[in-house]
Each structure stands twice: as C-alpha cells, then as structure tokens.
Short mmCIF file of C-alpha atoms (C1' of nucleotides) in Angstrom, two decimals:
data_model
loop_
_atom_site.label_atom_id
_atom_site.label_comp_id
_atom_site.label_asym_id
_atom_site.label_seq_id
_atom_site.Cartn_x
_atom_site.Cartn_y
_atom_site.Cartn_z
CA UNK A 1 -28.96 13.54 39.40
CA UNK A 2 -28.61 15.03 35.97
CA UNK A 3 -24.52 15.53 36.66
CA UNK A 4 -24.46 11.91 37.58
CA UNK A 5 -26.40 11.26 34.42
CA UNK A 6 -24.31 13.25 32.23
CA UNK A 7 -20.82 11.94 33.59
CA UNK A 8 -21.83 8.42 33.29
CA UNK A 9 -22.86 8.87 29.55
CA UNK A 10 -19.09 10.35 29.58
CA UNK A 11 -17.44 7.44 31.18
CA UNK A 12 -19.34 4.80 28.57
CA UNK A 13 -18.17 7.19 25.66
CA UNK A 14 -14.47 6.88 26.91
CA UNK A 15 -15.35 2.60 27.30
CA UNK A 16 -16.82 2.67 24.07
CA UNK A 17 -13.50 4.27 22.86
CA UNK A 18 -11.05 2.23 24.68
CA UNK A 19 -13.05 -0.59 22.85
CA UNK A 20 -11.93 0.18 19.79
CA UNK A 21 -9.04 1.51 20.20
CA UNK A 22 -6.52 0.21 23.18
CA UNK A 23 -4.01 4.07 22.77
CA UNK A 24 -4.49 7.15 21.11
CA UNK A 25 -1.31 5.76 19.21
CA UNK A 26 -3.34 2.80 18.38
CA UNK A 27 -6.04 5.55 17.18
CA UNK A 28 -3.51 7.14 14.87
CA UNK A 29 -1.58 3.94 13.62
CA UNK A 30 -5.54 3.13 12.32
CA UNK A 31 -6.56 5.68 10.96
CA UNK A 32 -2.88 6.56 8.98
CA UNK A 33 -3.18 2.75 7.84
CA UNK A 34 -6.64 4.51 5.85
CA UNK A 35 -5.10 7.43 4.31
CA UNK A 36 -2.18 5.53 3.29
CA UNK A 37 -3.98 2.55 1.03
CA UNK A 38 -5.83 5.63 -0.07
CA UNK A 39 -2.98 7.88 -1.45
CA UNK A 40 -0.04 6.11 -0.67
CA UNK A 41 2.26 6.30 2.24
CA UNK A 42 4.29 9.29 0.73
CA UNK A 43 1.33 11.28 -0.30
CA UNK A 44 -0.26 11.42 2.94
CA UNK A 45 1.07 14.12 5.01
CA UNK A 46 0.89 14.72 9.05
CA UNK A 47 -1.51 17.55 8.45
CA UNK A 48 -3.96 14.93 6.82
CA UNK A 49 -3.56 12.60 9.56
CA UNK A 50 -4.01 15.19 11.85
CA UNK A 51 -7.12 16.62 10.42
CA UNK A 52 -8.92 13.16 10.16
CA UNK A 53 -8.38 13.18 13.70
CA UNK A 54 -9.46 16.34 14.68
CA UNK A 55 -6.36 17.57 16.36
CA UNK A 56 -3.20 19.41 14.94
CA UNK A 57 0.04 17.76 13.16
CA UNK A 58 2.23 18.23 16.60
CA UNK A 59 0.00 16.94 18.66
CA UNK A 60 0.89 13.72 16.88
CA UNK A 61 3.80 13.70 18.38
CA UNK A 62 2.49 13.13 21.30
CA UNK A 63 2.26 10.07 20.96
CA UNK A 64 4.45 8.93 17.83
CA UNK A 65 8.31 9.48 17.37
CA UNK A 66 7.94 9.90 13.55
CA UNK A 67 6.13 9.51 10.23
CA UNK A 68 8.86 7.08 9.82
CA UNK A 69 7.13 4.83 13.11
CA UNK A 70 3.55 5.03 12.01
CA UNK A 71 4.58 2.80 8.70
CA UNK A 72 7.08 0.44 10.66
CA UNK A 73 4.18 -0.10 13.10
CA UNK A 74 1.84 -1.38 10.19
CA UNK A 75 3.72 -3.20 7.99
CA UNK A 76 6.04 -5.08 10.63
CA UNK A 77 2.93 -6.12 13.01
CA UNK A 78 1.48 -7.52 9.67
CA UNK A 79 4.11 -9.30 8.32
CA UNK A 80 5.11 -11.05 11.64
CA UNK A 81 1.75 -12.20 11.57
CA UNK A 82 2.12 -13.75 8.00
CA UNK A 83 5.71 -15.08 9.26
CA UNK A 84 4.45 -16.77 11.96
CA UNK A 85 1.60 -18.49 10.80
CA UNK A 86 3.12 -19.75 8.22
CA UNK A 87 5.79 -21.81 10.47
CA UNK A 88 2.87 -22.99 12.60
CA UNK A 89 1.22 -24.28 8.79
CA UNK A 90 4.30 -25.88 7.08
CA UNK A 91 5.43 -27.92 10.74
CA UNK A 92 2.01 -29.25 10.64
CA UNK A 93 1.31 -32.69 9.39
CA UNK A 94 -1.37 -32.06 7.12
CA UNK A 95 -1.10 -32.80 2.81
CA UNK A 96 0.00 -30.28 1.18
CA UNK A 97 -2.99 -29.24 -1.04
CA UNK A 98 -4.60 -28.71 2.95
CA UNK A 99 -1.52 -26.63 4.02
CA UNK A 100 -2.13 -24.29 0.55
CA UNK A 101 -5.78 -24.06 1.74
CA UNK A 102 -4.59 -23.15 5.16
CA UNK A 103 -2.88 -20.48 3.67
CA UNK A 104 -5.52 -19.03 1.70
CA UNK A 105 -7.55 -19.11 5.09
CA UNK A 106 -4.47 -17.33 6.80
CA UNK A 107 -4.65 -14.37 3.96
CA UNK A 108 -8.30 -14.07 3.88
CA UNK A 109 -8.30 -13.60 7.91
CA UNK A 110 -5.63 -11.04 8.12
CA UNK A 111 -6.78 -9.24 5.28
CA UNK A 112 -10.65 -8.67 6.72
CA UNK A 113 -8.75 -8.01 9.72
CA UNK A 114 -6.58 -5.95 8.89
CA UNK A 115 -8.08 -4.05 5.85
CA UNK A 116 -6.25 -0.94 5.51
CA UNK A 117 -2.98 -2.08 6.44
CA UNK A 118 -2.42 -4.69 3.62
CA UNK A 119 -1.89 -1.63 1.23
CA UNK A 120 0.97 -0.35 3.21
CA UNK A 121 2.36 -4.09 3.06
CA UNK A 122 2.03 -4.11 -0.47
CA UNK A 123 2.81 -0.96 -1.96
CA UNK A 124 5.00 0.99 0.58
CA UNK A 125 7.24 -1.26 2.24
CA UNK A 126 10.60 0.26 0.24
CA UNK A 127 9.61 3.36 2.34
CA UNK A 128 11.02 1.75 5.22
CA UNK A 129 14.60 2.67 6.40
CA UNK A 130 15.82 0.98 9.38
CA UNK A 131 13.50 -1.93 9.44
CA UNK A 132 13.85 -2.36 5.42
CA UNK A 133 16.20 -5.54 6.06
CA UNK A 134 14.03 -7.14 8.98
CA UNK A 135 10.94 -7.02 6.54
CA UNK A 136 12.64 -8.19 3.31
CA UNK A 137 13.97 -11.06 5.99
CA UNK A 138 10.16 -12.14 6.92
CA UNK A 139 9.16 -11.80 3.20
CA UNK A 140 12.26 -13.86 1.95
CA UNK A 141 11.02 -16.83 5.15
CA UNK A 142 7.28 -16.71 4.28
CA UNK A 143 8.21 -17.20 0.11
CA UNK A 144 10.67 -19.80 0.81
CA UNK A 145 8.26 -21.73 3.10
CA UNK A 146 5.30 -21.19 0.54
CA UNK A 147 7.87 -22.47 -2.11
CA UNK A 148 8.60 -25.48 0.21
CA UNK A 149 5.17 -26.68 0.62
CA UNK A 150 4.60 -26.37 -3.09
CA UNK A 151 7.62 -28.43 -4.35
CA UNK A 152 6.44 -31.06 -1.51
CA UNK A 153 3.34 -31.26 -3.12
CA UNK A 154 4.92 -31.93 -6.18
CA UNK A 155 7.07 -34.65 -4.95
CA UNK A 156 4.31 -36.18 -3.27
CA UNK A 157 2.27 -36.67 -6.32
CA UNK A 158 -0.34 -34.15 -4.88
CA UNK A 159 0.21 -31.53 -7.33
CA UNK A 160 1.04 -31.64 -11.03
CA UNK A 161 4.72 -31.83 -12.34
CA UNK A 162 4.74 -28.27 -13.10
CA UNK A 163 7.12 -24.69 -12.84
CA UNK A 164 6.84 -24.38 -8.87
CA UNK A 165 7.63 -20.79 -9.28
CA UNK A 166 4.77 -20.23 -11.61
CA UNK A 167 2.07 -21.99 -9.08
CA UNK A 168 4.07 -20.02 -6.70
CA UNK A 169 3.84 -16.82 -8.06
CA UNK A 170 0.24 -17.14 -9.42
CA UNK A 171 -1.35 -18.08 -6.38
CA UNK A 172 0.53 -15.47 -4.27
CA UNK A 173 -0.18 -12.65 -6.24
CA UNK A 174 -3.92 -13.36 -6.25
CA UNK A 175 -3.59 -13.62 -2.29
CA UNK A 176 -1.79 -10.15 -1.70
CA UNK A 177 -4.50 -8.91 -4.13
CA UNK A 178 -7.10 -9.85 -1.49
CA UNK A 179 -7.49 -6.14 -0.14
CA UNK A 180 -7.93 -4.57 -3.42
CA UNK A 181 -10.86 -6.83 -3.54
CA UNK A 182 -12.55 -7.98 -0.11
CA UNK A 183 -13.91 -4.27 0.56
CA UNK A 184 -15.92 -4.24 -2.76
CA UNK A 185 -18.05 -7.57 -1.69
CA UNK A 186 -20.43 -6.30 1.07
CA UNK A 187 -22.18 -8.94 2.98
CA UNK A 188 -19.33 -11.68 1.93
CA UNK A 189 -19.48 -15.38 3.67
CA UNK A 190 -15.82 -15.43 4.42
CA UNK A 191 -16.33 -19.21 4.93
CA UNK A 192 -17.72 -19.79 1.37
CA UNK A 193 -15.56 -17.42 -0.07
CA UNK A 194 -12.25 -19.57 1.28
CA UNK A 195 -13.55 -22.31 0.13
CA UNK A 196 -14.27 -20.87 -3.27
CA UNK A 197 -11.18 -19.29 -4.16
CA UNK A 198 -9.00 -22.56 -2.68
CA UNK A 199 -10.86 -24.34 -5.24
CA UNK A 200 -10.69 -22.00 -7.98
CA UNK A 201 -6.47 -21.81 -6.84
CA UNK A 202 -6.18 -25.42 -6.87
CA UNK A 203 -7.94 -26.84 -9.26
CA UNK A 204 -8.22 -24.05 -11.94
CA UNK A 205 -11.64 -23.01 -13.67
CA UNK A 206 -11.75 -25.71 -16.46
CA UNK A 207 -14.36 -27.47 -16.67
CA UNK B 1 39.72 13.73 -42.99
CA UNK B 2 39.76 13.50 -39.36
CA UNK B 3 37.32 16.06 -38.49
CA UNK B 4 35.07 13.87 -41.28
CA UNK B 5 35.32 10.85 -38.77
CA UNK B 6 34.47 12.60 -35.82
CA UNK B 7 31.31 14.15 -37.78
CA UNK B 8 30.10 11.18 -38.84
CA UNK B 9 30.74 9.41 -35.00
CA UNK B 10 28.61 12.07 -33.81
CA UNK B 11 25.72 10.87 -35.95
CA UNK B 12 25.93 7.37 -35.35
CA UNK B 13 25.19 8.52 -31.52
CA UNK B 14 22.37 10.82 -32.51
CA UNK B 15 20.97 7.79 -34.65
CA UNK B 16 21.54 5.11 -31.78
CA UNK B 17 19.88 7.55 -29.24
CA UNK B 18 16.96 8.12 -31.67
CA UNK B 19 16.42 4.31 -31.90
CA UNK B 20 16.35 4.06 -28.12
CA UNK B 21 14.08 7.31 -27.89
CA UNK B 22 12.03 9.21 -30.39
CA UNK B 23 11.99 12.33 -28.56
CA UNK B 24 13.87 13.85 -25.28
CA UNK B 25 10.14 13.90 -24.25
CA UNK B 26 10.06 10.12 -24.56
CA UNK B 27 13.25 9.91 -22.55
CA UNK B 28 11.89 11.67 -19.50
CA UNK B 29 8.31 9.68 -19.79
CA UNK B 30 10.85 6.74 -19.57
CA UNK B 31 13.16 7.57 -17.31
CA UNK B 32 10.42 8.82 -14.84
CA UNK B 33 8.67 5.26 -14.80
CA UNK B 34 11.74 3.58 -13.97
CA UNK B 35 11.92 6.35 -11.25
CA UNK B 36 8.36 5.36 -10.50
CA UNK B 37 8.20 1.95 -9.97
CA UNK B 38 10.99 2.09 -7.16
CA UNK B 39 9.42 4.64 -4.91
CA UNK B 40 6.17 5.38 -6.60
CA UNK B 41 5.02 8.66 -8.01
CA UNK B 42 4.38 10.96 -4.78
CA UNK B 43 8.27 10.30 -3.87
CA UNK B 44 9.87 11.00 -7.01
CA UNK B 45 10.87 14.52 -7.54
CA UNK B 46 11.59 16.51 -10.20
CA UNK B 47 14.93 16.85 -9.13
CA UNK B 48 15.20 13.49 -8.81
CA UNK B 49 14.16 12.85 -12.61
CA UNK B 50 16.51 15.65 -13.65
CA UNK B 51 19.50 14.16 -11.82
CA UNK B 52 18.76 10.34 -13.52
CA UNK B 53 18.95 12.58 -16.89
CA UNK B 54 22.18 14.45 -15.98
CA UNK B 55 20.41 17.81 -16.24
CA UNK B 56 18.96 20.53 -13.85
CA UNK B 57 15.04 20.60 -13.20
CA UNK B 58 14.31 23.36 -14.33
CA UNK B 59 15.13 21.56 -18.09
CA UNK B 60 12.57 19.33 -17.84
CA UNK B 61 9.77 22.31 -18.57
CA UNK B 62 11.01 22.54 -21.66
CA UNK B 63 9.69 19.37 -22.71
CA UNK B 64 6.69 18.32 -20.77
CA UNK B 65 3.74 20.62 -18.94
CA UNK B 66 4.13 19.56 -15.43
CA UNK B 67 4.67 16.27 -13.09
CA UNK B 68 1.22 14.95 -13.72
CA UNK B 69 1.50 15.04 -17.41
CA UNK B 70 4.80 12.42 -17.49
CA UNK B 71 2.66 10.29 -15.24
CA UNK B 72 -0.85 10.73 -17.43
CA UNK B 73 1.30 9.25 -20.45
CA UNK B 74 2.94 6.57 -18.90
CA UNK B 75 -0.71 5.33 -17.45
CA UNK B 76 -3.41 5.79 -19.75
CA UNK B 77 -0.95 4.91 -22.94
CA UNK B 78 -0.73 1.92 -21.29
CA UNK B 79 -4.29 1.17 -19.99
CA UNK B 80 -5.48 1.84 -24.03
CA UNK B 81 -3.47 -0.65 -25.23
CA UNK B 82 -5.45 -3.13 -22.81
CA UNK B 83 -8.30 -1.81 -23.47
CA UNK B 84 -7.86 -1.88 -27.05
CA UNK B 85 -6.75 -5.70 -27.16
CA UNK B 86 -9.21 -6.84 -25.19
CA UNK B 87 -11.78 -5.05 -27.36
CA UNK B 88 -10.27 -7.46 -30.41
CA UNK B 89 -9.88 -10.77 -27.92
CA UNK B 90 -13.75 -10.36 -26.66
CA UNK B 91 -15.27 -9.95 -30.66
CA UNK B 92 -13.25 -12.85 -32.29
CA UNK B 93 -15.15 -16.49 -32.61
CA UNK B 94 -12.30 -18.53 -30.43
CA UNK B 95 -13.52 -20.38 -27.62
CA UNK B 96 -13.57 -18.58 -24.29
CA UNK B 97 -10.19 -20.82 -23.10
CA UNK B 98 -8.68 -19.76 -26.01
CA UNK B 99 -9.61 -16.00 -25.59
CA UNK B 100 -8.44 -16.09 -21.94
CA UNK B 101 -5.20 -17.64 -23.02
CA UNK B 102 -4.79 -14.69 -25.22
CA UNK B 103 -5.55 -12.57 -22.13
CA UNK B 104 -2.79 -14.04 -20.55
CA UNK B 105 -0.53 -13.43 -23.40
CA UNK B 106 -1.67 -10.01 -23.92
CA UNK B 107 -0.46 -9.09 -20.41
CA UNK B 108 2.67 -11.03 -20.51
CA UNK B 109 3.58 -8.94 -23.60
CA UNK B 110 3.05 -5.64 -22.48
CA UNK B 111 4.19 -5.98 -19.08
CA UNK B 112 7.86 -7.57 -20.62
CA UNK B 113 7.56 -4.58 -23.35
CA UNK B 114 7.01 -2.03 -20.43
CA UNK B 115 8.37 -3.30 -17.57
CA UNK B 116 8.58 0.30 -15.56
CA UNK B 117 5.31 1.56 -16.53
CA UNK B 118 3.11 -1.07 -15.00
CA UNK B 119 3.80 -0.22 -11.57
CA UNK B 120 2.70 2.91 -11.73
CA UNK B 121 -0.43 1.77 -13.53
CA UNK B 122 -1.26 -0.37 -10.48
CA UNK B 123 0.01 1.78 -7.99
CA UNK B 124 -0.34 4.85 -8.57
CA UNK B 125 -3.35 5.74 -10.76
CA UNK B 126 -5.23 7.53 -7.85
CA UNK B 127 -2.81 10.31 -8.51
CA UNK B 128 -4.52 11.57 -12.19
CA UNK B 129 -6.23 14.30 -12.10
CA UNK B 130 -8.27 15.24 -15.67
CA UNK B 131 -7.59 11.89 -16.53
CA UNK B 132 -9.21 9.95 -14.05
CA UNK B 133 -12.51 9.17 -14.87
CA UNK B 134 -11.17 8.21 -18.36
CA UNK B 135 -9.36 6.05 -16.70
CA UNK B 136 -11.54 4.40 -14.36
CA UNK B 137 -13.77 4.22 -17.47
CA UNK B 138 -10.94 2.23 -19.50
CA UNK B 139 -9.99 0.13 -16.78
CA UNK B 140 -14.33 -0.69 -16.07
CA UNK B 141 -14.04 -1.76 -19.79
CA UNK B 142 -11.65 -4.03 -18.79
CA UNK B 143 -13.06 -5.81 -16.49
CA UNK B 144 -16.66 -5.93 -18.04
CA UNK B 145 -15.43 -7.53 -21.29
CA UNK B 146 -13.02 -9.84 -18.85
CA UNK B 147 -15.79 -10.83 -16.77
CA UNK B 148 -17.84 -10.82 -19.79
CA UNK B 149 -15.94 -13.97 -21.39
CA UNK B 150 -15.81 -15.93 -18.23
CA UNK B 151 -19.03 -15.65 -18.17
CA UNK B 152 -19.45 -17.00 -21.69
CA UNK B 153 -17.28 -20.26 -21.13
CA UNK B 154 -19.84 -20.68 -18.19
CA UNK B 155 -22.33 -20.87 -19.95
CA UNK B 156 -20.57 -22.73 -23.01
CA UNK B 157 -20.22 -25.21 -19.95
CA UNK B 158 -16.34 -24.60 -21.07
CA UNK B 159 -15.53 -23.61 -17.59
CA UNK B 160 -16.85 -24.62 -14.27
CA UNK B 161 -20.09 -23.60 -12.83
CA UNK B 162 -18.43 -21.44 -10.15
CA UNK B 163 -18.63 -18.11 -9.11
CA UNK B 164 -17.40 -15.89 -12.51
CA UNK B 165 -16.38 -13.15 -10.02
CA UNK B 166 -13.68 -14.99 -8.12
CA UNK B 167 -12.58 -15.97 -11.00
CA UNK B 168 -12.08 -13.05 -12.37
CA UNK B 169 -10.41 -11.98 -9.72
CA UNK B 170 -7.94 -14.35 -9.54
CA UNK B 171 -6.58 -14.05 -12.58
CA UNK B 172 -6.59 -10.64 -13.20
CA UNK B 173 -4.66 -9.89 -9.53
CA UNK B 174 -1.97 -13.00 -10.87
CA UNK B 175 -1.84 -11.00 -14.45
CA UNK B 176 -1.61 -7.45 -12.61
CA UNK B 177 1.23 -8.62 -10.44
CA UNK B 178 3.31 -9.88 -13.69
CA UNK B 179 5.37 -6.63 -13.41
CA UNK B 180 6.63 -7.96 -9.82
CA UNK B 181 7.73 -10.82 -11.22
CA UNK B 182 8.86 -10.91 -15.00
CA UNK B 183 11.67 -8.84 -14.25
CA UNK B 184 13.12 -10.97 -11.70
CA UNK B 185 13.40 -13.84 -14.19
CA UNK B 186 16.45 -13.65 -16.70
CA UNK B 187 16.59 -15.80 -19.47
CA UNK B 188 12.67 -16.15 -19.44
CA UNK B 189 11.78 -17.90 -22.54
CA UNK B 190 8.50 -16.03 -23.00
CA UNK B 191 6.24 -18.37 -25.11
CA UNK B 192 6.97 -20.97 -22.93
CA UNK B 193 6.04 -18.96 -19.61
CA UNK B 194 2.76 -17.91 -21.64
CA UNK B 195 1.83 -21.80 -21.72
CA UNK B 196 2.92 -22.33 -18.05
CA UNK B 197 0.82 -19.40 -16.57
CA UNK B 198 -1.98 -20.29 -18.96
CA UNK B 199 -2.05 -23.75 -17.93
CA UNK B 200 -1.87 -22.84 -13.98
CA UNK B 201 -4.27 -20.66 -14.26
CA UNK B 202 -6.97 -22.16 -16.41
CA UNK B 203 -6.25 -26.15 -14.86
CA UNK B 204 -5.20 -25.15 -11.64
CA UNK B 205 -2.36 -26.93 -10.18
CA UNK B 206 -4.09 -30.19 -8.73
CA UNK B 207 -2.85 -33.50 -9.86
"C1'" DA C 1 -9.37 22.47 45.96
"C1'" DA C 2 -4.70 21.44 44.59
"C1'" DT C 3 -1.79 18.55 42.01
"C1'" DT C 4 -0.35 16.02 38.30
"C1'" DA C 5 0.24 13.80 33.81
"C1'" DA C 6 -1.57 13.35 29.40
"C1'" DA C 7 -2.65 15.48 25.40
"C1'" DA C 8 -3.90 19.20 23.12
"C1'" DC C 9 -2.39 23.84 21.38
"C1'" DT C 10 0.40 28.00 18.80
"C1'" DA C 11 4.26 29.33 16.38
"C1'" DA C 12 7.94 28.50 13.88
"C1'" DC C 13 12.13 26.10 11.84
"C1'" DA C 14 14.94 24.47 7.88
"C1'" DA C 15 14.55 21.83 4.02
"C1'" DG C 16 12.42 20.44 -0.01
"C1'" DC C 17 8.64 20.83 -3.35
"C1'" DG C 18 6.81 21.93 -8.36
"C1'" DT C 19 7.23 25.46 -11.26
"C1'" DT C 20 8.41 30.07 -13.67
"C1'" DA C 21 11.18 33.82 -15.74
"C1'" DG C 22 14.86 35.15 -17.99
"C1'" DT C 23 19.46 33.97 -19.90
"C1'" DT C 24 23.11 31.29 -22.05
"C1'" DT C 25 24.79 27.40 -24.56
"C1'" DT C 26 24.54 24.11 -28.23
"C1'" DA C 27 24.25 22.60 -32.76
"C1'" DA C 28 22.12 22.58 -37.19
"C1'" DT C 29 20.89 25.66 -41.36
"C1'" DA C 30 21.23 29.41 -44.65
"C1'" DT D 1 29.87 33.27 -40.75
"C1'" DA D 2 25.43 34.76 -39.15
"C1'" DT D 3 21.06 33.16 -37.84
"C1'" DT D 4 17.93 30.44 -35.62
"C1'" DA D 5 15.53 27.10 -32.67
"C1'" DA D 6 16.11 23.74 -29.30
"C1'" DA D 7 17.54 22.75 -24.97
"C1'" DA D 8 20.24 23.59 -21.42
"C1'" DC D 9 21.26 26.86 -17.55
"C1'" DT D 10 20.83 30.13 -12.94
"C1'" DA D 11 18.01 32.06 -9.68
"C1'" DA D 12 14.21 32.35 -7.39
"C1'" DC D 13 9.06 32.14 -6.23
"C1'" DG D 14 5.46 30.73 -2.97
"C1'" DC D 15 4.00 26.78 -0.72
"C1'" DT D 16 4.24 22.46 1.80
"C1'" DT D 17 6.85 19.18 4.31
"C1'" DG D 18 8.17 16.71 8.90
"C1'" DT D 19 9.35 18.13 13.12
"C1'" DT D 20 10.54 20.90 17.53
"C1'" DA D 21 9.97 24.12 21.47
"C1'" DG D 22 7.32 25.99 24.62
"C1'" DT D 23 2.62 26.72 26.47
"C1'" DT D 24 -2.15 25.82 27.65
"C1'" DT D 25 -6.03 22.84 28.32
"C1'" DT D 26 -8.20 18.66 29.91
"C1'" DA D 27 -9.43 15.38 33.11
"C1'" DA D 28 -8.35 12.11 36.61
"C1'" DT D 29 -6.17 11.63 41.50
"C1'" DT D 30 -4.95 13.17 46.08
#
DNA sequence: AATTAAAACTAACAAGCGTTAGTTTTAATA
DNA sequence: TATTAAAACTAACGCTTGTTAGTTTTAATT
C-alpha cells in the first residue's frame, strides 16, 4: 500500500515534468535560453548549463549535438514565429494604424512567452554560423513588411507625411526592448499594457 | 637634405596619429570597442585585439591592467557623460518638451561621437566587476531624472495623462537602440534627424 | 527476473584563454 | 655616441573551453 503510494507520487512528479517540459532537450534549450540573457551567449559555458541542471557538461550531449544547436534552437524557433505572423498581419485587410497595433500585440505575446529567449534574439544572433544567413533572411522579410505597412499608412492618409524609416526604427526598437522591460512589471495587465503602449507608439505623449 | 625630408615625414605621422589618438592606451580602448560591438565582450580575445593592432598580446600589458579595465573605460566614460548631461537638462527652466528634445539630442550626439562604445554599454555591462554598482548607480540616475521630467510635463498638463512609465520606456529603448541604427545611415544630416526622432517620438506618428 | 534504451557518469583531449616574466627592439635625449 | 624609457617581443604559465570515448546507472518493458 505504501509502495503503491510512493510510486504513484513518482509517476505525477514525472507528469508534472513532462508538463513543463515536452524533452530533456526541451529542459536544456530553457534553461540555456536563462543563462544566456543573463551573461550572454558566449559567456555561458556547458559547465554552467550543466550545473543549473544538476547533471555534468557531457551528459548534455546526450541530448544536444553542440553549444552551437542550443542557440540555433532559440533564436530560429523565435524568429519564425515573428516571420510568420507578420505575413498573416500585413495580408490582412485591416487599416494600417490596426495592423501596427497588431504588431505590438504580436511582440508583447512572444515576448511574455518567450522571456528568456528574446535576449538571445537580440544580442547573440552574429554567434550563429550556419544558420547566420537563414536568420538575417527572416529579419530582412519581417523589416521590409513592417516598412510596407508603414509607408501604406502614409499613402493612405492614416499616418503623418513623415521619414518612414524613423517611425520605423523608433517603434521597432522600443518593441525588441520589450524583454529588458516586461520582467520588471510584476502583476502587469498585458491587455492594458498593449493598449497603452500602441497609444503611446501611435500617437506620441503630447498632450 | 634628404634625410631632413624623411625626418620631418616621420613627424607629420606621429602628429596625425596623435590627433586620431592621444595615447596607444586610447588606441586599444578604441580599437577594442569596435572589436566589441561585433561579437560582444566575452568573445573578443586578447589576441584578437592584438592582431586588429598589428602586435602580439602580450604588448597590450604594457599599456592597460587587464581585459576588464579596456571595457570599464569604454562603459562608465560613457555612462558619465549621460549622467552628467542629464544632470544639466533636468535643472534648467525649459519646458519638459523642450528638455526631452534635448534628451533626444543628447543621445543622438554621443551615440554618432561613439559609435563602437554604445554597444557594449547596452550589451555588455553585466560583465564589470568593481565597477558595477557605480554603474547601476549612474545608469538609476538616469532613469530617475528621465522619469523625473516626464513626470513634470504630466503634471504641467504638457504631456498626456498616461502612464509616465511606458513612456519612459519607450523612448529610452528607441534612444538606446540609436547605435543599431545611426551607423547604417550615410549622409545623415544630424540636426535634421534630431527634429525627425523628436517629433516621432513626442507626437507620435498618427495623422 | 532479464532485457533494453535512455541518460547519467568519469576521465580526458586538444585548443584557446588571460596574463606574467624576462628580453630585445625602437626611437628620442643628453 | 651612449643612455634611457617606452613599447615591442618570445615563451610559457595555469586554467578553462567545448567535446569525445567509454562505462555505469536508472527505470520502464518483456
């Protein structure tokens, strides 16, 4: 009875795991993706991910074929994601000062989703070697497309006759900024917050 | 005669060199942040700083203490003279538009007058050592005195009644990223990109 | 109870790291 | 021309790096 109690407590441990991560590669992908927005992809070392995971450095591999793989696997997964989306936004029909809020939406999301791994995006994507091209590719789509539904707006008469590169720029930065930032506000209405900064974004703080 | 000439060559090149930099210290310091911003500080090597200078490593020593001490001068040089500015910006009597304009046009300045620098100030200040809490401390300042005048031309009913801390984090993550993005812009006539930026960021970009 | 596959381990590798010690070269000054 | 100080050099140090090979442990399946 106690045996039956004790390997049922096991089995719900494992479930609880498997919850929240799908594979032990998923586990280390994770938890890398937190050491590296801490210190920077190149300052974080096997050994460290290792010891935050309470194993040793080979048993990584395992389960990885490199250091090399553990980056690709971030930054890739989360720039598809941007990619993608923002097809799905600039083929819609909407105006464009509701496409520019759909993208704020889109950053928010992945950023609370994906906390940790919007540092690697940012700061350590020249780290990549083989997949270097394939990312700068996605990048060099998502910018154009952003670009695209700015200088429609412009046309359009929905947003003012300015530098589109400027409005560009300005708004982008603030949105790649988002993960320096979300983790500090506890207890955040994401909702409110989206609507908030869209606001601030698009029709500037002036009174 | 001719060994006159060649002399007096000679010192022109000293002289040109000495405009360029004041010391061979100066040289490394600015040879490392160009180093720095392409792979960030934990990737650079010695060697690699040596090799960008034509000399051997070991050379370096005889001009700076150790790694951390090139990238301690590159940062918190650069995070005083923000601090510094914005101590002069926050205590005149302009308006609080006007004093964010000159926020904008403090950071345009010394990003385009240190265009290497900045990255590591943004990327990689988690890597001081003794200087860290000074700089935390300087870059707290900052913000305060940032947040500080928002909160002013809220209350001036100069800006809108929104949230002062999205705000302020808008345009300081637009103003940090300016080191992304000046230097991909030749020809930039600067005053006029001040008035751009200022004008996207303080009336948005809705028609 | 025996088998199997997954996932951990130990031990070690070759290469690269920041840095030091001691020496030689360079170039200006007396 | 001899002296001096600055700035380069060679050689090496102890340590850390990513990674591999081979072995043992763990835990589920037959």
């Amino acid at each position: 009875m106690l045996q039956i109690l004790v390997s049922s407590i096991i089995i719900s441990i494992t479930n609880l795991q498997l919850l929240k991560y799908e594979t032990r590669k998923d586990e280390i992908i994770q938890t890398s993706a937190i050491l590296f927005q801490k210190k920077g992809y190149s300052a974080v070392t096997m050994r460290d991910i290792a010891k935050a995971m309470g194993i040793k450095a080979a048993s990584l591999y395992n389960h990885i074929k490199s250091k090399q793989e553990i980056l690709s696997e971030i930054i890739i997964s989360l720039a598809e994601q941007f990619t993608e989306q923002m097809k799905i936004i600039k083929n819609s029909n909407d105006s464009s000062i509701d496409k520019l809020r759909q993208i704020v939406d889109l950053h928010v999301n992945i950023t609370t989703n994906n906390q940790f791994g919007m540092a690697s995006l940012n700061n350590d994507w020249m780290h990549l070697e083989n997949e270097l091209e394939y990312y700068l590719n996605l990048r060099t789509n998502y910018e154009n497309d952003f670009r695209g539904i700015i200088e429609e707006g412009i046309q359009g008469n929905e947003l003012i006759n300015g530098n589109p590169e400027v409005m560009l720029f300005s708004i982008l930065s603030t949105l790649r900024s988002l993960y320096i930032w979300l983790p500090k506000k506890e207890d955040l209405d994401i909702e409110k917050f989206i609507n908030e900064l869209s606001l601030v974004l698009i029709n500037g703080i002036n009174q």
